[in-house]
PDB file of C-alpha atoms in Angstrom:
ATOM      1  CA  MET A 125     -10.798  20.858 -15.709  1.00 51.00           C
ATOM      2  CA  SER A 126      -7.595  20.705 -17.666  1.00 65.00           C
ATOM      3  CA  ASP A 127      -6.819  17.686 -19.741  1.00 76.00           C
ATOM      4  CA  ALA A 128      -3.007  18.440 -19.239  1.00 85.00           C
ATOM      5  CA  LEU A 129      -3.196  18.478 -15.554  1.00 84.00           C
ATOM      6  CA  PHE A 130      -4.875  16.104 -13.229  1.00 82.00           C
ATOM      7  CA  ARG A 131      -4.867  14.183  -9.928  1.00 86.00           C
ATOM      8  CA  ILE A 132      -4.496  10.262  -9.596  1.00 88.00           C
ATOM      9  CA  THR A 133      -7.695   9.322  -7.585  1.00 86.00           C
ATOM     10  CA  THR A 134     -10.012   6.482  -6.784  1.00 88.00           C
ATOM     11  CA  LEU A 135     -12.915   8.278  -8.284  1.00 82.00           C
ATOM     12  CA  GLY A 136     -14.550   7.518 -11.832  1.00 79.00           C
ATOM     13  CA  GLU A 137     -14.510   4.112 -13.350  1.00 88.00           C
ATOM     14  CA  VAL A 138     -13.428   1.165 -11.520  1.00 96.00           C
ATOM     15  CA  GLU A 139     -12.326  -2.248 -12.865  1.00 97.00           C
ATOM     16  CA  HIS A 140     -12.453  -5.596 -10.926  1.00 98.00           C
ATOM     17  CA  ASP A 141     -10.053  -8.523 -11.720  1.00 98.00           C
ATOM     18  CA  ALA A 142      -8.013 -11.209 -10.264  1.00 98.00           C
ATOM     19  CA  PRO A 143      -4.961 -13.100 -11.592  1.00 98.00           C
ATOM     20  CA  ALA A 144      -5.444 -15.957 -13.863  1.00 98.00           C
ATOM     21  CA  ALA A 145      -6.327 -18.979 -11.799  1.00 98.00           C
ATOM     22  CA  ASP A 146      -3.269 -21.000 -13.226  1.00 98.00           C
ATOM     23  CA  ARG A 147      -0.828 -18.112 -11.728  1.00 98.00           C
ATOM     24  CA  VAL A 148      -2.275 -18.126  -8.092  1.00 98.00           C
ATOM     25  CA  ILE A 149      -0.066 -19.803  -5.638  1.00 98.00           C
ATOM     26  CA  SER A 150      -2.198 -18.929  -2.471  1.00 98.00           C
ATOM     27  CA  GLY A 151      -5.174 -17.116  -1.452  1.00 98.00           C
ATOM     28  CA  SER A 152      -7.806 -15.512  -3.387  1.00 98.00           C
ATOM     29  CA  PRO A 153      -6.208 -12.161  -4.538  1.00 98.00           C
ATOM     30  CA  GLN A 154      -8.895  -9.678  -6.015  1.00 98.00           C
ATOM     31  CA  PHE A 155      -7.845  -6.633  -7.722  1.00 98.00           C
ATOM     32  CA  THR A 156      -9.510  -3.226  -7.965  1.00 98.00           C
ATOM     33  CA  THR A 157      -8.098  -0.563 -10.473  1.00 98.00           C
ATOM     34  CA  TRP A 158      -8.818   2.936 -11.198  1.00 97.00           C
ATOM     35  CA  ASN A 159      -7.075   3.794 -14.541  1.00 95.00           C
ATOM     36  CA  VAL A 160      -6.914   7.595 -15.021  1.00 93.00           C
ATOM     37  CA  GLU A 161      -4.519   7.603 -17.929  1.00 92.00           C
ATOM     38  CA  ASP A 162      -4.786   5.723 -21.072  1.00 92.00           C
ATOM     39  CA  ARG A 163      -2.959   7.106 -23.988  1.00 93.00           C
ATOM     40  CA  ASP A 164      -0.460   6.045 -26.520  1.00 95.00           C
ATOM     41  CA  GLY A 165       0.855   2.960 -24.426  1.00 96.00           C
ATOM     42  CA  LEU A 166       0.970   4.820 -21.329  1.00 96.00           C
ATOM     43  CA  TYR A 167      -1.301   3.906 -18.349  1.00 96.00           C
ATOM     44  CA  CYS A 168      -1.440   5.412 -14.843  1.00 96.00           C
ATOM     45  CA  GLY A 169      -3.932   5.096 -11.780  1.00 96.00           C
ATOM     46  CA  THR A 170      -4.269   3.294  -8.616  1.00 97.00           C
ATOM     47  CA  TRP A 171      -4.548  -0.439  -8.158  1.00 98.00           C
ATOM     48  CA  ARG A 172      -5.438  -2.216  -4.896  1.00 98.00           C
ATOM     49  CA  SER A 173      -5.249  -6.046  -4.082  1.00 98.00           C
ATOM     50  CA  THR A 174      -6.398  -8.379  -1.474  1.00 98.00           C
ATOM     51  CA  PRO A 175      -4.210 -10.729   0.171  1.00 98.00           C
ATOM     52  CA  GLY A 176      -2.755 -13.766  -1.830  1.00 98.00           C
ATOM     53  CA  LYS A 177       0.350 -14.598  -3.795  1.00 98.00           C
ATOM     54  CA  TRP A 178       0.705 -15.251  -7.677  1.00 98.00           C
ATOM     55  CA  ARG A 179       3.161 -15.460 -10.436  1.00 98.00           C
ATOM     56  CA  ILE A 180       4.081 -12.391 -12.339  1.00 98.00           C
ATOM     57  CA  GLN A 181       5.912 -11.547 -15.615  1.00 98.00           C
ATOM     58  CA  TYR A 182       6.522  -8.234 -17.039  1.00 97.00           C
ATOM     59  CA  ASP A 183       6.661  -7.201 -20.741  1.00 97.00           C
ATOM     60  CA  GLU A 184       6.111  -3.594 -19.871  1.00 98.00           C
ATOM     61  CA  TRP A 185       7.976  -1.017 -17.715  1.00 98.00           C
ATOM     62  CA  GLU A 186       6.240  -0.123 -14.677  1.00 98.00           C
ATOM     63  CA  TYR A 187       6.834   2.441 -11.711  1.00 98.00           C
ATOM     64  CA  CYS A 188       4.886   2.014  -8.374  1.00 98.00           C
ATOM     65  CA  ARG A 189       4.349   3.832  -5.109  1.00 98.00           C
ATOM     66  CA  ILE A 190       2.955   1.952  -2.236  1.00 98.00           C
ATOM     67  CA  ILE A 191       0.057   4.033  -0.663  1.00 98.00           C
ATOM     68  CA  GLU A 192      -0.926   1.512   2.162  1.00 98.00           C
ATOM     69  CA  GLY A 193      -0.403  -2.103   2.826  1.00 98.00           C
ATOM     70  CA  VAL A 194       2.500  -4.728   2.712  1.00 98.00           C
ATOM     71  CA  SER A 195       3.898  -6.623  -0.319  1.00 98.00           C
ATOM     72  CA  ILE A 196       6.772  -8.864  -1.191  1.00 98.00           C
ATOM     73  CA  ILE A 197       7.742  -9.006  -4.568  1.00 98.00           C
ATOM     74  CA  SER A 198      10.281 -11.753  -5.278  1.00 98.00           C
ATOM     75  CA  GLU A 199      12.396 -12.487  -8.464  1.00 98.00           C
ATOM     76  CA  ASP A 200      12.682 -15.988  -9.807  1.00 97.00           C
ATOM     77  CA  ASP A 201      16.421 -15.755  -8.502  1.00 95.00           C
ATOM     78  CA  GLY A 202      15.337 -15.550  -5.194  1.00 94.00           C
ATOM     79  CA  HIS A 203      15.882 -11.635  -4.360  1.00 97.00           C
ATOM     80  CA  SER A 204      12.914 -10.070  -2.945  1.00 98.00           C
ATOM     81  CA  LEU A 205      11.769  -6.648  -1.700  1.00 98.00           C
ATOM     82  CA  GLU A 206       9.285  -6.045   1.082  1.00 98.00           C
ATOM     83  CA  LEU A 207       7.343  -2.952   0.273  1.00 98.00           C
ATOM     84  CA  ARG A 208       5.310  -0.831   2.659  1.00 98.00           C
ATOM     85  CA  ALA A 209       3.564   2.570   2.451  1.00 98.00           C
ATOM     86  CA  GLY A 210       5.847   5.232   0.854  1.00 98.00           C
ATOM     87  CA  ASP A 211       8.196   2.749  -0.915  1.00 98.00           C
ATOM     88  CA  SER A 212       8.609   3.342  -4.666  1.00 98.00           C
ATOM     89  CA  PHE A 213      10.041   0.751  -7.188  1.00 98.00           C
ATOM     90  CA  VAL A 214      10.302  -0.137 -10.676  1.00 98.00           C
ATOM     91  CA  LEU A 215       9.728  -3.403 -12.582  1.00 98.00           C
ATOM     92  CA  ARG A 216      11.439  -3.422 -15.725  1.00 98.00           C
ATOM     93  CA  PRO A 217      10.522  -5.778 -18.929  1.00 98.00           C
ATOM     94  CA  GLY A 218      11.705  -9.342 -18.406  1.00 98.00           C
ATOM     95  CA  PHE A 219      10.774  -9.354 -14.578  1.00 98.00           C
ATOM     96  CA  ARG A 220       9.672 -12.707 -13.774  1.00 98.00           C
ATOM     97  CA  GLY A 221       8.759 -13.686 -10.121  1.00 98.00           C
ATOM     98  CA  THR A 222       5.753 -13.581  -7.776  1.00 98.00           C
ATOM     99  CA  TRP A 223       3.781 -11.026  -6.003  1.00 98.00           C
ATOM    100  CA  GLU A 224       2.501 -11.601  -2.302  1.00 98.00           C
ATOM    101  CA  VAL A 225       0.087  -9.228  -0.754  1.00 98.00           C
ATOM    102  CA  VAL A 226       0.629  -9.751   2.824  1.00 98.00           C
ATOM    103  CA  GLU A 227      -1.813  -7.019   4.080  1.00 98.00           C
ATOM    104  CA  THR A 228      -4.342  -5.333   1.337  1.00 98.00           C
ATOM    105  CA  THR A 229      -1.967  -3.275  -0.719  1.00 98.00           C
ATOM    106  CA  THR A 230      -2.874  -0.003  -2.785  1.00 98.00           C
ATOM    107  CA  LYS A 231      -0.565   1.384  -5.170  1.00 98.00           C
ATOM    108  CA  GLU A 232      -0.145   4.200  -7.646  1.00 97.00           C
ATOM    109  CA  TYR A 233       1.291   3.356 -10.903  1.00 98.00           C
ATOM    110  CA  VAL A 234       2.619   4.402 -14.203  1.00 97.00           C
ATOM    111  CA  ILE A 235       3.041   1.780 -17.032  1.00 98.00           C
ATOM    112  CA  ARG A 236       4.886   2.373 -20.388  1.00 98.00           C
ATOM    113  CA  LEU A 237       4.418  -0.322 -23.028  1.00 95.00           C
TER     114      LEU A 237
END
């Protein structure tokens, strides 16, 4: 197996988490993460969340591609995107708003600190 070429999968180590209680607006979202790269401030893998809505703020840059489900990401200024399977997007440092998972959502991500 090459260290220079690999698939992003849901095999291997899994992490379970949830947003901080003071950020949750509705529901009881639960996260599952399969991080396959963690090197020099770069992270990538697969993330899944069950329905709910919580506040988010980004200090990092993140590229995402929705694999399944429906989510709505809204900026504090009111602009929002409804995201479905096949949609890709970038969250830049300084983003403030909410993430609402309408239907359990799975995304692949690349994060650069």
